[in-house]
Structures are given as C-alpha cells and as structure tokens.
Amino acid sequence: MHKIKAAALVGLLCLGAVVGCSTNTNPGTVNSTTVATLQLAVGSINDTADVLESQATGNPPGAAATFLDAIVTFRNQNGASAFIHPGFAELSPAAVGTCNFNTGAGCNAAGPFGSGLFAYGQNPGYNGTTTAPPAFGPLGSDTGYLLDMQLLDLPPLGAPGTAYTLKDQVVSNGAVQTYSAGATLDTPITILGTSGPGSYAPTAGTGGGTYTFGACPAGATEQVAVFLSAGPPGSVLAMAEGVCPATTAVVPPSTLAAGAYVCFVMAADFPWVEAGPKQNPAVGPPNPTIVGANGNADLSASGTTACTQT
C-alpha cells in the first residue's frame, strides 16, 4: 500500500468504469448531466508517537506532533466519484506555492500517483488492505472509509478559527470547470486522545484473529487497528475497525500470513468509515456528513505494539 498521507489511510480511486463517473471527454456535442459536489472538512491530527508522519515521509518516527487533518469528498449525484480525471487542487492557507491547475505543478492536493483529486473512500482489498464489519461491510464488499487529501507532507495545524479553502479545476469536454469548498477549524480546537496500545489475539492457522482496543478516547466514535509489515514506516497490510463503545474488532481469516507485525490504533470523532463508499455502483450519498459532533474531523494515532499472527 502506498504511504499514509495527511494522516489517514489513503489512496483514492474511481473504480474503473464504475457507473456515474464522468470520463471527462466524449465525441460530439455533449450536455453533461454530472452534478458534482466538492466537500472539505478540517480538524486536528494528534500523532502521539509520530507514527503517521513517519508513514507519510518515510523517515523513522521522531517527536510527537499535532497536524492538520483535511478530508475531502468529490462526488456526483449518484454518490460515485465525480470525475475519472478530477484535475488538480490547492488547499489554502496550507499552500506551498502557486498551483498550476493544468499540469499540477505546485499543487499541494494533487491526488494519488500525481493523477489528480479523487474523492470518496478506500475499499477493503485495495493494496492488500482488508477489514471487517460492523461499519465496514463483509470482506470483499464495496464499503470503505473516507480518506484524507494527498498533501506533500502533513501540514501544520492552523490557529483556532483558521478558515481553509480547497479549489479544484476540472477540464470536461474542453471546458474548464472550477469547484471550491471551505471549512473552518473549531475554537477551541479539539485534540483527540488515544486509547493507548491494544493487543492482538490470533486465531492459529486461520490468518485472522481479534484485536482488543483500550477504552475509546473521549469524543471518539470509532477506532481502527492498523497492521504494518514493519517499522514504522512500513506497508499497511490490514485494518480492523470497532465502533465505540465496542472494544474489539475482527481481522478476517486469510488476511495475514503467519509472522510478526507492528500495530497501532487510530481514533476518529467523525464518520471516517461510515461516510465512505457503501454500494456499487451507487457508492454512497453525494453529500455525506464528514464532520463529527464537535464540528471538525479529528484523528489520533497511538504508539506501536508488536502483533503476531500464528
């Protein structure tokens, strides 16, 4: 799996020719029926052991730090990704330069692999990432989780009340269309705590098991155990999600080969999982709620522990 960027498990794809995705180009005269909605939510990332920054940069973990969380969706009226080629985007005031919306040069929110801005959720199974109910559907289904924007690095957390704007330009049938969305950091900013290290009990010979979390942090609505190949940094191999106040999550059979892994836990106070794609081809509502009870989208990450699959 490619690296965790902007503090969440990232990498967005419009699923091939999934119904509702605009191809951006068509022969002849076309009256576009795509109604695209761009959404932005911001919040804080409490990276208590520098695990997420390590995943984003490829460097060993350093000091604990707090970063900006930026969540985006860009969907059409069916809930699918608005465009197969959704262009390049700029998040301000986190901008690092002048964005060339034609080439992507200088754009801090260009999507995965430099291909543009995709915006719904990550599906189980992509790049070997698997998970389980309740909020995720059964293994292999088209459910998933919201993803943070692909930024060049984890951006610093702004001051309380900082207003952010995301701007995106899409070329569709030769015409440039501009989309924008805004979000504001709370005053005061919520810093989400962590549950502390959890533990994993493998079910011998199955490739799965049960992860036990600590108590949900105050204000959190869900926790996700992340299994790394090594590190951090390392490859993300599996995830297991529990909806608070649940304290356990199932890693499905055939998920992990026998061996040693590194685990950490992410907590969220917004519908990180629930607002991801739900069905195929209509993969979710076009306007999902992407903030929690505090009005922002906040994440935290715990330190790492050893996990073993037998």
PDB file of C-alpha atoms in Angstrom:
ATOM      1  CA  MET A   1       0.000   0.000   0.000  1.00  0.00           C
ATOM      2  CA  HIS A   2       1.282   3.448  -0.660  1.00  0.00           C
ATOM      3  CA  LYS A   3       2.174   5.599   2.305  1.00  0.00           C
ATOM      4  CA  ILE A   4      -0.315   7.047   4.735  1.00  0.00           C
ATOM      5  CA  LYS A   5      -0.650  10.683   3.750  1.00  0.00           C
ATOM      6  CA  ALA A   6      -2.224  13.595   5.627  1.00  0.00           C
ATOM      7  CA  ALA A   7      -2.612  11.179   8.490  1.00  0.00           C
ATOM      8  CA  ALA A   8      -5.174   8.767   7.178  1.00  0.00           C
ATOM      9  CA  LEU A   9      -5.084   5.562   5.197  1.00  0.00           C
ATOM     10  CA  VAL A  10      -5.033   6.989   1.771  1.00  0.00           C
ATOM     11  CA  GLY A  11      -5.189   6.385  -1.940  1.00  0.00           C
ATOM     12  CA  LEU A  12      -8.385   7.166  -3.792  1.00  0.00           C
ATOM     13  CA  LEU A  13      -9.518   5.553  -6.982  1.00  0.00           C
ATOM     14  CA  CYS A  14     -12.582   5.951  -9.147  1.00  0.00           C
ATOM     15  CA  LEU A  15     -13.247   2.236  -9.520  1.00  0.00           C
ATOM     16  CA  GLY A  16     -12.553   1.650 -13.206  1.00  0.00           C
ATOM     17  CA  ALA A  17     -15.720   2.254 -15.137  1.00  0.00           C
ATOM     18  CA  VAL A  18     -17.948   2.449 -12.100  1.00  0.00           C
ATOM     19  CA  VAL A  19     -21.352   3.804 -13.037  1.00  0.00           C
ATOM     20  CA  GLY A  20     -21.677   7.547 -12.598  1.00  0.00           C
ATOM     21  CA  CYS A  21     -18.030   8.506 -13.065  1.00  0.00           C
ATOM     22  CA  SER A  22     -17.650  11.052 -15.831  1.00  0.00           C
ATOM     23  CA  THR A  23     -14.947  10.194 -18.391  1.00  0.00           C
ATOM     24  CA  ASN A  24     -14.333  13.944 -18.908  1.00  0.00           C
ATOM     25  CA  THR A  25     -14.287  13.556 -22.711  1.00  0.00           C
ATOM     26  CA  ASN A  26     -16.931  12.484 -25.202  1.00  0.00           C
ATOM     27  CA  PRO A  27     -17.227  12.722 -29.002  1.00  0.00           C
ATOM     28  CA  GLY A  28     -19.562  15.319 -30.475  1.00  0.00           C
ATOM     29  CA  THR A  29     -21.762  17.745 -28.614  1.00  0.00           C
ATOM     30  CA  VAL A  30     -22.457  16.634 -25.056  1.00  0.00           C
ATOM     31  CA  ASN A  31     -24.800  18.018 -22.447  1.00  0.00           C
ATOM     32  CA  SER A  32     -23.179  16.998 -19.165  1.00  0.00           C
ATOM     33  CA  THR A  33     -25.585  15.561 -16.622  1.00  0.00           C
ATOM     34  CA  THR A  34     -22.976  15.266 -13.869  1.00  0.00           C
ATOM     35  CA  VAL A  35     -23.811  17.259 -10.747  1.00  0.00           C
ATOM     36  CA  ALA A  36     -20.569  17.398  -8.789  1.00  0.00           C
ATOM     37  CA  THR A  37     -20.320  18.318  -5.110  1.00  0.00           C
ATOM     38  CA  LEU A  38     -16.958  19.099  -3.504  1.00  0.00           C
ATOM     39  CA  GLN A  39     -16.774  18.902   0.303  1.00  0.00           C
ATOM     40  CA  LEU A  40     -13.993  19.791   2.724  1.00  0.00           C
ATOM     41  CA  ALA A  41     -13.648  19.144   6.442  1.00  0.00           C
ATOM     42  CA  VAL A  42     -10.706  20.066   8.645  1.00  0.00           C
ATOM     43  CA  GLY A  43      -9.600  19.153  12.132  1.00  0.00           C
ATOM     44  CA  SER A  44      -6.565  18.059  14.109  1.00  0.00           C
ATOM     45  CA  ILE A  45      -4.320  15.002  13.987  1.00  0.00           C
ATOM     46  CA  ASN A  46      -2.830  14.019  17.321  1.00  0.00           C
ATOM     47  CA  ASP A  47       0.193  11.980  16.225  1.00  0.00           C
ATOM     48  CA  THR A  48       1.264  10.909  19.691  1.00  0.00           C
ATOM     49  CA  ALA A  49       4.243   8.794  18.591  1.00  0.00           C
ATOM     50  CA  ASP A  50       4.956  10.375  15.187  1.00  0.00           C
ATOM     51  CA  VAL A  51       3.723   7.193  13.521  1.00  0.00           C
ATOM     52  CA  LEU A  52       1.651   8.919  10.857  1.00  0.00           C
ATOM     53  CA  GLU A  53       4.319  11.444   9.931  1.00  0.00           C
ATOM     54  CA  SER A  54       6.777   8.578   9.642  1.00  0.00           C
ATOM     55  CA  GLN A  55       4.399   6.812   7.254  1.00  0.00           C
ATOM     56  CA  ALA A  56       3.975   9.994   5.214  1.00  0.00           C
ATOM     57  CA  THR A  57       7.662  10.905   4.931  1.00  0.00           C
ATOM     58  CA  GLY A  58       9.355   7.520   5.021  1.00  0.00           C
ATOM     59  CA  ASN A  59      11.567   8.663   7.897  1.00  0.00           C
ATOM     60  CA  PRO A  60      11.826   6.922  11.289  1.00  0.00           C
ATOM     61  CA  PRO A  61       9.457   8.305  13.949  1.00  0.00           C
ATOM     62  CA  GLY A  62      10.560  11.474  15.711  1.00  0.00           C
ATOM     63  CA  ALA A  63       8.804  13.588  18.307  1.00  0.00           C
ATOM     64  CA  ALA A  64       5.072  13.618  18.881  1.00  0.00           C
ATOM     65  CA  ALA A  65       3.318  16.387  16.974  1.00  0.00           C
ATOM     66  CA  THR A  66      -0.092  17.761  16.027  1.00  0.00           C
ATOM     67  CA  PHE A  67      -1.028  18.298  12.382  1.00  0.00           C
ATOM     68  CA  LEU A  68      -3.922  19.499  10.240  1.00  0.00           C
ATOM     69  CA  ASP A  69      -6.456  16.887   9.155  1.00  0.00           C
ATOM     70  CA  ALA A  70      -8.121  17.632   5.813  1.00  0.00           C
ATOM     71  CA  ILE A  71     -10.877  15.357   4.496  1.00  0.00           C
ATOM     72  CA  VAL A  72     -12.443  15.817   1.082  1.00  0.00           C
ATOM     73  CA  THR A  73     -15.192  14.204  -0.975  1.00  0.00           C
ATOM     74  CA  PHE A  74     -15.893  14.999  -4.635  1.00  0.00           C
ATOM     75  CA  ARG A  75     -18.970  13.036  -5.686  1.00  0.00           C
ATOM     76  CA  ASN A  76     -21.657  13.125  -8.308  1.00  0.00           C
ATOM     77  CA  GLN A  77     -25.394  12.833  -7.699  1.00  0.00           C
ATOM     78  CA  ASN A  78     -25.131   9.023  -7.542  1.00  0.00           C
ATOM     79  CA  GLY A  79     -22.526   9.089  -4.806  1.00  0.00           C
ATOM     80  CA  ALA A  80     -19.692   7.971  -7.098  1.00  0.00           C
ATOM     81  CA  SER A  81     -16.513   9.932  -7.729  1.00  0.00           C
ATOM     82  CA  ALA A  82     -17.449  12.975  -9.781  1.00  0.00           C
ATOM     83  CA  PHE A  83     -14.812  12.544 -12.481  1.00  0.00           C
ATOM     84  CA  ILE A  84     -12.326   9.864 -13.522  1.00  0.00           C
ATOM     85  CA  HIS A  85      -9.833  12.687 -14.104  1.00  0.00           C
ATOM     86  CA  PRO A  86     -10.779  15.239 -11.461  1.00  0.00           C
ATOM     87  CA  GLY A  87      -7.895  17.612 -12.010  1.00  0.00           C
ATOM     88  CA  PHE A  88      -5.518  19.125  -9.500  1.00  0.00           C
ATOM     89  CA  ALA A  89      -6.349  21.043  -6.364  1.00  0.00           C
ATOM     90  CA  GLU A  90      -4.920  23.528  -3.890  1.00  0.00           C
ATOM     91  CA  LEU A  91      -5.622  23.793  -0.178  1.00  0.00           C
ATOM     92  CA  SER A  92      -5.151  27.272   1.274  1.00  0.00           C
ATOM     93  CA  PRO A  93      -3.697  28.664   3.505  1.00  0.00           C
ATOM     94  CA  ALA A  94      -1.642  25.446   3.601  1.00  0.00           C
ATOM     95  CA  ALA A  95      -0.403  26.177   0.080  1.00  0.00           C
ATOM     96  CA  VAL A  96       3.301  25.675  -0.557  1.00  0.00           C
ATOM     97  CA  GLY A  97       3.447  27.562  -3.833  1.00  0.00           C
ATOM     98  CA  THR A  98       1.409  28.647  -6.831  1.00  0.00           C
ATOM     99  CA  CYS A  99      -0.736  25.854  -8.194  1.00  0.00           C
ATOM    100  CA  ASN A 100      -0.745  25.250 -11.954  1.00  0.00           C
ATOM    101  CA  PHE A 101      -4.144  23.620 -12.322  1.00  0.00           C
ATOM    102  CA  ASN A 102      -3.265  22.434 -15.839  1.00  0.00           C
ATOM    103  CA  THR A 103      -0.092  20.489 -15.017  1.00  0.00           C
ATOM    104  CA  GLY A 104      -0.404  20.004 -11.264  1.00  0.00           C
ATOM    105  CA  ALA A 105       2.930  21.713 -10.628  1.00  0.00           C
ATOM    106  CA  GLY A 106       2.905  23.417  -7.225  1.00  0.00           C
ATOM    107  CA  CYS A 107      -0.499  21.980  -6.320  1.00  0.00           C
ATOM    108  CA  ASN A 108      -0.442  20.633  -2.762  1.00  0.00           C
ATOM    109  CA  ALA A 109      -3.558  18.476  -3.107  1.00  0.00           C
ATOM    110  CA  ALA A 110      -2.819  16.603  -6.306  1.00  0.00           C
ATOM    111  CA  GLY A 111      -4.204  13.124  -5.873  1.00  0.00           C
ATOM    112  CA  PRO A 112      -2.528   9.749  -5.560  1.00  0.00           C
ATOM    113  CA  PHE A 113       0.212   8.927  -8.065  1.00  0.00           C
ATOM    114  CA  GLY A 114       0.030  12.566  -9.227  1.00  0.00           C
ATOM    115  CA  SER A 115      -3.167  11.739 -11.105  1.00  0.00           C
ATOM    116  CA  GLY A 116      -5.494  14.299  -9.589  1.00  0.00           C
ATOM    117  CA  LEU A 117      -8.081  14.585  -6.875  1.00  0.00           C
ATOM    118  CA  PHE A 118     -10.238  11.523  -6.304  1.00  0.00           C
ATOM    119  CA  ALA A 119     -12.694  11.739  -3.514  1.00  0.00           C
ATOM    120  CA  TYR A 120     -14.756   9.082  -1.969  1.00  0.00           C
ATOM    121  CA  GLY A 121     -13.439   6.185   0.037  1.00  0.00           C
ATOM    122  CA  GLN A 122     -10.930   3.372   0.082  1.00  0.00           C
ATOM    123  CA  ASN A 123     -12.276  -0.132  -0.476  1.00  0.00           C
ATOM    124  CA  PRO A 124     -11.209  -3.181   1.506  1.00  0.00           C
ATOM    125  CA  GLY A 125      -8.880  -5.325  -0.556  1.00  0.00           C
ATOM    126  CA  TYR A 126      -7.133  -2.459  -2.348  1.00  0.00           C
ATOM    127  CA  ASN A 127      -3.353  -2.887  -1.988  1.00  0.00           C
ATOM    128  CA  GLY A 128      -3.979  -5.817   0.313  1.00  0.00           C
ATOM    129  CA  THR A 129      -5.905  -3.832   2.915  1.00  0.00           C
ATOM    130  CA  THR A 130      -8.704  -5.847   4.493  1.00  0.00           C
ATOM    131  CA  THR A 131     -11.111  -5.304   7.333  1.00  0.00           C
ATOM    132  CA  ALA A 132     -14.410  -6.411   8.795  1.00  0.00           C
ATOM    133  CA  PRO A 133     -17.915  -5.342   9.991  1.00  0.00           C
ATOM    134  CA  PRO A 134     -19.767  -3.649  11.634  1.00  0.00           C
ATOM    135  CA  ALA A 135     -19.261  -0.316   9.873  1.00  0.00           C
ATOM    136  CA  PHE A 136     -17.296  -1.921   7.100  1.00  0.00           C
ATOM    137  CA  GLY A 137     -19.277  -4.447   5.124  1.00  0.00           C
ATOM    138  CA  PRO A 138     -18.183  -8.070   4.756  1.00  0.00           C
ATOM    139  CA  LEU A 139     -14.762  -8.717   3.296  1.00  0.00           C
ATOM    140  CA  GLY A 140     -14.805  -8.096  -0.441  1.00  0.00           C
ATOM    141  CA  SER A 141     -17.805  -5.765  -0.429  1.00  0.00           C
ATOM    142  CA  ASP A 142     -17.764  -2.222  -1.779  1.00  0.00           C
ATOM    143  CA  THR A 143     -17.683  -0.492   1.573  1.00  0.00           C
ATOM    144  CA  GLY A 144     -14.787   1.553   2.811  1.00  0.00           C
ATOM    145  CA  TYR A 145     -13.546   4.592   4.645  1.00  0.00           C
ATOM    146  CA  LEU A 146     -13.041   8.277   3.998  1.00  0.00           C
ATOM    147  CA  LEU A 147      -9.575   9.350   3.010  1.00  0.00           C
ATOM    148  CA  ASP A 148      -7.529  12.394   3.782  1.00  0.00           C
ATOM    149  CA  MET A 149      -6.291  14.533   0.967  1.00  0.00           C
ATOM    150  CA  GLN A 150      -2.959  13.705  -0.599  1.00  0.00           C
ATOM    151  CA  LEU A 151      -0.697  16.534   0.500  1.00  0.00           C
ATOM    152  CA  LEU A 152       3.045  16.869   0.079  1.00  0.00           C
ATOM    153  CA  ASP A 153       3.509  16.278   3.797  1.00  0.00           C
ATOM    154  CA  LEU A 154       1.459  16.537   6.948  1.00  0.00           C
ATOM    155  CA  PRO A 155       0.572  20.244   7.100  1.00  0.00           C
ATOM    156  CA  PRO A 156       0.910  22.141  10.379  1.00  0.00           C
ATOM    157  CA  LEU A 157      -2.224  22.721  12.422  1.00  0.00           C
ATOM    158  CA  GLY A 158      -3.511  26.259  11.994  1.00  0.00           C
ATOM    159  CA  ALA A 159      -4.713  28.589  14.725  1.00  0.00           C
ATOM    160  CA  PRO A 160      -8.239  28.213  16.126  1.00  0.00           C
ATOM    161  CA  GLY A 161     -10.755  29.647  13.695  1.00  0.00           C
ATOM    162  CA  THR A 162      -8.497  29.340  10.640  1.00  0.00           C
ATOM    163  CA  ALA A 163     -10.611  29.198   7.501  1.00  0.00           C
ATOM    164  CA  TYR A 164      -9.430  26.817   4.764  1.00  0.00           C
ATOM    165  CA  THR A 165     -10.412  26.731   1.101  1.00  0.00           C
ATOM    166  CA  LEU A 166      -9.979  23.891  -1.367  1.00  0.00           C
ATOM    167  CA  LYS A 167     -10.042  24.814  -5.050  1.00  0.00           C
ATOM    168  CA  ASP A 168     -10.146  22.305  -7.894  1.00  0.00           C
ATOM    169  CA  GLN A 169     -10.253  22.771 -11.665  1.00  0.00           C
ATOM    170  CA  VAL A 170     -11.547  20.056 -13.988  1.00  0.00           C
ATOM    171  CA  VAL A 171     -11.360  20.032 -17.781  1.00  0.00           C
ATOM    172  CA  SER A 172     -14.502  18.391 -19.128  1.00  0.00           C
ATOM    173  CA  ASN A 173     -15.215  18.310 -22.874  1.00  0.00           C
ATOM    174  CA  GLY A 174     -12.742  21.111 -23.425  1.00  0.00           C
ATOM    175  CA  ALA A 175     -14.258  23.442 -20.829  1.00  0.00           C
ATOM    176  CA  VAL A 176     -12.634  24.336 -17.506  1.00  0.00           C
ATOM    177  CA  GLN A 177     -14.915  23.951 -14.510  1.00  0.00           C
ATOM    178  CA  THR A 178     -13.882  25.292 -11.106  1.00  0.00           C
ATOM    179  CA  TYR A 179     -15.098  23.791  -7.838  1.00  0.00           C
ATOM    180  CA  SER A 180     -14.388  25.029  -4.337  1.00  0.00           C
ATOM    181  CA  ALA A 181     -15.245  24.170  -0.754  1.00  0.00           C
ATOM    182  CA  GLY A 182     -14.406  25.661   2.614  1.00  0.00           C
ATOM    183  CA  ALA A 183     -14.043  24.564   6.234  1.00  0.00           C
ATOM    184  CA  THR A 184     -13.012  26.279   9.480  1.00  0.00           C
ATOM    185  CA  LEU A 185     -11.106  24.978  12.477  1.00  0.00           C
ATOM    186  CA  ASP A 186     -13.037  24.971  15.722  1.00  0.00           C
ATOM    187  CA  THR A 187     -12.408  27.442  18.542  1.00  0.00           C
ATOM    188  CA  PRO A 188     -11.024  25.904  20.672  1.00  0.00           C
ATOM    189  CA  ILE A 189      -9.514  23.141  18.566  1.00  0.00           C
ATOM    190  CA  THR A 190     -10.292  19.595  19.680  1.00  0.00           C
ATOM    191  CA  ILE A 191      -7.236  17.420  20.266  1.00  0.00           C
ATOM    192  CA  LEU A 192      -8.458  13.831  20.284  1.00  0.00           C
ATOM    193  CA  GLY A 193      -6.825  11.497  22.786  1.00  0.00           C
ATOM    194  CA  THR A 194      -5.792   7.901  22.158  1.00  0.00           C
ATOM    195  CA  SER A 195      -6.844   4.679  23.805  1.00  0.00           C
ATOM    196  CA  GLY A 196      -3.279   3.570  24.319  1.00  0.00           C
ATOM    197  CA  PRO A 197      -1.821   0.322  22.978  1.00  0.00           C
ATOM    198  CA  GLY A 198      -4.168  -2.561  22.308  1.00  0.00           C
ATOM    199  CA  SER A 199      -3.491  -6.254  21.838  1.00  0.00           C
ATOM    200  CA  TYR A 200      -3.999  -8.844  19.134  1.00  0.00           C
ATOM    201  CA  ALA A 201      -5.082 -12.451  19.703  1.00  0.00           C
ATOM    202  CA  PRO A 202      -4.535 -14.515  16.549  1.00  0.00           C
ATOM    203  CA  THR A 203      -6.686 -17.490  15.721  1.00  0.00           C
ATOM    204  CA  ALA A 204      -3.982 -20.022  14.953  1.00  0.00           C
ATOM    205  CA  GLY A 205      -3.814 -21.302  11.396  1.00  0.00           C
ATOM    206  CA  THR A 206      -6.551 -19.032  10.029  1.00  0.00           C
ATOM    207  CA  GLY A 207      -4.725 -15.834   9.081  1.00  0.00           C
ATOM    208  CA  GLY A 208      -7.096 -13.832  11.276  1.00  0.00           C
ATOM    209  CA  GLY A 209      -7.938 -13.076  14.862  1.00  0.00           C
ATOM    210  CA  THR A 210      -9.327 -10.461  17.247  1.00  0.00           C
ATOM    211  CA  TYR A 211      -7.876  -7.071  18.115  1.00  0.00           C
ATOM    212  CA  THR A 212      -8.752  -5.647  21.557  1.00  0.00           C
ATOM    213  CA  PHE A 213      -8.682  -1.882  21.937  1.00  0.00           C
ATOM    214  CA  GLY A 214      -8.308   0.201  25.035  1.00  0.00           C
ATOM    215  CA  ALA A 215     -11.322   2.293  26.028  1.00  0.00           C
ATOM    216  CA  CYS A 216     -12.470   4.735  23.357  1.00  0.00           C
ATOM    217  CA  PRO A 217     -10.973   8.208  23.857  1.00  0.00           C
ATOM    218  CA  ALA A 218     -13.410  10.877  24.995  1.00  0.00           C
ATOM    219  CA  GLY A 219     -15.370  12.104  21.997  1.00  0.00           C
ATOM    220  CA  ALA A 220     -14.198   9.335  19.657  1.00  0.00           C
ATOM    221  CA  THR A 221     -16.780   7.419  17.648  1.00  0.00           C
ATOM    222  CA  GLU A 222     -14.549   4.704  16.201  1.00  0.00           C
ATOM    223  CA  GLN A 223     -11.119   3.116  16.455  1.00  0.00           C
ATOM    224  CA  VAL A 224      -9.130   1.324  13.767  1.00  0.00           C
ATOM    225  CA  ALA A 225      -6.247  -1.064  14.391  1.00  0.00           C
ATOM    226  CA  VAL A 226      -3.608  -0.788  11.664  1.00  0.00           C
ATOM    227  CA  PHE A 227      -1.211  -3.650  10.917  1.00  0.00           C
ATOM    228  CA  LEU A 228       2.158  -2.722   9.395  1.00  0.00           C
ATOM    229  CA  SER A 229       4.677  -5.053   7.814  1.00  0.00           C
ATOM    230  CA  ALA A 230       7.451  -3.453   9.888  1.00  0.00           C
ATOM    231  CA  GLY A 231       8.613  -0.046  11.005  1.00  0.00           C
ATOM    232  CA  PRO A 232       7.107   2.491  11.013  1.00  0.00           C
ATOM    233  CA  PRO A 233       7.402   3.345   8.259  1.00  0.00           C
ATOM    234  CA  GLY A 234       6.054   0.156   6.756  1.00  0.00           C
ATOM    235  CA  SER A 235       3.447  -1.229   4.401  1.00  0.00           C
ATOM    236  CA  VAL A 236      -0.161  -1.258   5.639  1.00  0.00           C
ATOM    237  CA  LEU A 237      -1.345  -4.853   5.398  1.00  0.00           C
ATOM    238  CA  ALA A 238      -4.617  -4.926   7.316  1.00  0.00           C
ATOM    239  CA  MET A 239      -7.047  -2.859   9.347  1.00  0.00           C
ATOM    240  CA  ALA A 240      -9.751  -3.771  11.837  1.00  0.00           C
ATOM    241  CA  GLU A 241     -12.394  -1.248  12.914  1.00  0.00           C
ATOM    242  CA  GLY A 242     -14.502  -1.009  16.045  1.00  0.00           C
ATOM    243  CA  VAL A 243     -17.402   1.416  16.546  1.00  0.00           C
ATOM    244  CA  CYS A 244     -17.303   2.974  20.023  1.00  0.00           C
ATOM    245  CA  PRO A 245     -18.042   1.786  22.666  1.00  0.00           C
ATOM    246  CA  ALA A 246     -17.063  -1.591  21.172  1.00  0.00           C
ATOM    247  CA  THR A 247     -13.605  -2.625  22.310  1.00  0.00           C
ATOM    248  CA  THR A 248     -12.858  -5.468  19.876  1.00  0.00           C
ATOM    249  CA  ALA A 249     -12.549  -5.859  16.124  1.00  0.00           C
ATOM    250  CA  VAL A 250     -12.228  -8.904  13.898  1.00  0.00           C
ATOM    251  CA  VAL A 251      -9.388  -9.481  11.453  1.00  0.00           C
ATOM    252  CA  PRO A 252     -10.965 -11.817   8.877  1.00  0.00           C
ATOM    253  CA  PRO A 253      -9.451 -15.216   8.088  1.00  0.00           C
ATOM    254  CA  SER A 254      -6.828 -15.317   5.313  1.00  0.00           C
ATOM    255  CA  THR A 255      -5.840 -11.706   5.985  1.00  0.00           C
ATOM    256  CA  LEU A 256      -2.347 -12.124   7.450  1.00  0.00           C
ATOM    257  CA  ALA A 257       0.396 -14.655   6.854  1.00  0.00           C
ATOM    258  CA  ALA A 258       1.997 -16.146   9.945  1.00  0.00           C
ATOM    259  CA  GLY A 259       4.671 -13.825  11.276  1.00  0.00           C
ATOM    260  CA  ALA A 260       5.465 -10.668  13.222  1.00  0.00           C
ATOM    261  CA  TYR A 261       3.765  -7.305  12.580  1.00  0.00           C
ATOM    262  CA  VAL A 262       3.664  -3.814  14.056  1.00  0.00           C
ATOM    263  CA  CYS A 263       0.293  -2.430  15.157  1.00  0.00           C
ATOM    264  CA  PHE A 264      -1.046   0.980  16.130  1.00  0.00           C
ATOM    265  CA  VAL A 265      -4.522   2.402  16.656  1.00  0.00           C
ATOM    266  CA  MET A 266      -6.198   5.386  15.005  1.00  0.00           C
ATOM    267  CA  ALA A 267      -9.244   7.013  16.610  1.00  0.00           C
ATOM    268  CA  ALA A 268     -11.727   9.370  14.943  1.00  0.00           C
ATOM    269  CA  ASP A 269     -14.523  11.636  16.153  1.00  0.00           C
ATOM    270  CA  PHE A 270     -16.268  11.821  12.748  1.00  0.00           C
ATOM    271  CA  PRO A 271     -17.774   9.172  10.414  1.00  0.00           C
ATOM    272  CA  TRP A 272     -14.428   8.201   8.960  1.00  0.00           C
ATOM    273  CA  VAL A 273     -15.649   4.737   7.993  1.00  0.00           C
ATOM    274  CA  GLU A 274     -19.399   5.249   7.742  1.00  0.00           C
ATOM    275  CA  ALA A 275     -19.263   8.031   5.151  1.00  0.00           C
ATOM    276  CA  GLY A 276     -17.084   6.051   2.771  1.00  0.00           C
ATOM    277  CA  PRO A 277     -18.457   4.133  -0.217  1.00  0.00           C
ATOM    278  CA  LYS A 278     -21.439   1.948   0.585  1.00  0.00           C
ATOM    279  CA  GLN A 279     -22.670   0.225  -2.558  1.00  0.00           C
ATOM    280  CA  ASN A 280     -21.638  -0.318  -6.116  1.00  0.00           C
ATOM    281  CA  PRO A 281     -22.414   1.487  -8.385  1.00  0.00           C
ATOM    282  CA  ALA A 282     -24.102   3.999  -6.067  1.00  0.00           C
ATOM    283  CA  VAL A 283     -21.249   4.070  -3.562  1.00  0.00           C
ATOM    284  CA  GLY A 284     -22.799   6.411  -1.036  1.00  0.00           C
ATOM    285  CA  PRO A 285     -24.751   9.627  -0.654  1.00  0.00           C
ATOM    286  CA  PRO A 286     -23.416  12.538  -2.710  1.00  0.00           C
ATOM    287  CA  ASN A 287     -23.322  14.727   0.402  1.00  0.00           C
ATOM    288  CA  PRO A 288     -22.146  12.548   3.298  1.00  0.00           C
ATOM    289  CA  THR A 289     -21.592  14.133   6.674  1.00  0.00           C
ATOM    290  CA  ILE A 290     -17.843  14.394   7.132  1.00  0.00           C
ATOM    291  CA  VAL A 291     -17.613  16.151  10.481  1.00  0.00           C
ATOM    292  CA  GLY A 292     -18.334  14.878  13.941  1.00  0.00           C
ATOM    293  CA  ALA A 293     -20.232  16.262  16.923  1.00  0.00           C
ATOM    294  CA  ASN A 294     -17.510  18.863  17.535  1.00  0.00           C
ATOM    295  CA  GLY A 295     -17.910  20.272  14.025  1.00  0.00           C
ATOM    296  CA  ASN A 296     -14.456  19.186  12.816  1.00  0.00           C
ATOM    297  CA  ALA A 297     -12.857  15.926  11.645  1.00  0.00           C
ATOM    298  CA  ASP A 298     -10.245  14.920  14.213  1.00  0.00           C
ATOM    299  CA  LEU A 299      -7.905  11.914  14.291  1.00  0.00           C
ATOM    300  CA  SER A 300      -5.352  10.488  16.710  1.00  0.00           C
ATOM    301  CA  ALA A 301      -2.754   7.756  16.460  1.00  0.00           C
ATOM    302  CA  SER A 302      -1.296   5.697  19.294  1.00  0.00           C
ATOM    303  CA  GLY A 303       2.173   4.318  19.708  1.00  0.00           C
ATOM    304  CA  THR A 304       3.062   0.950  18.216  1.00  0.00           C
ATOM    305  CA  THR A 305       2.957  -2.544  19.686  1.00  0.00           C
ATOM    306  CA  ALA A 306       4.063  -5.954  18.443  1.00  0.00           C
ATOM    307  CA  CYS A 307       1.390  -8.169  16.879  1.00  0.00           C
ATOM    308  CA  THR A 308       1.949 -11.792  15.905  1.00  0.00           C
ATOM    309  CA  GLN A 309      -0.050 -13.982  13.546  1.00  0.00           C
ATOM    310  CA  THR A 310       0.252 -17.723  14.191  1.00  0.00           C
TER     311      THR A 310
END
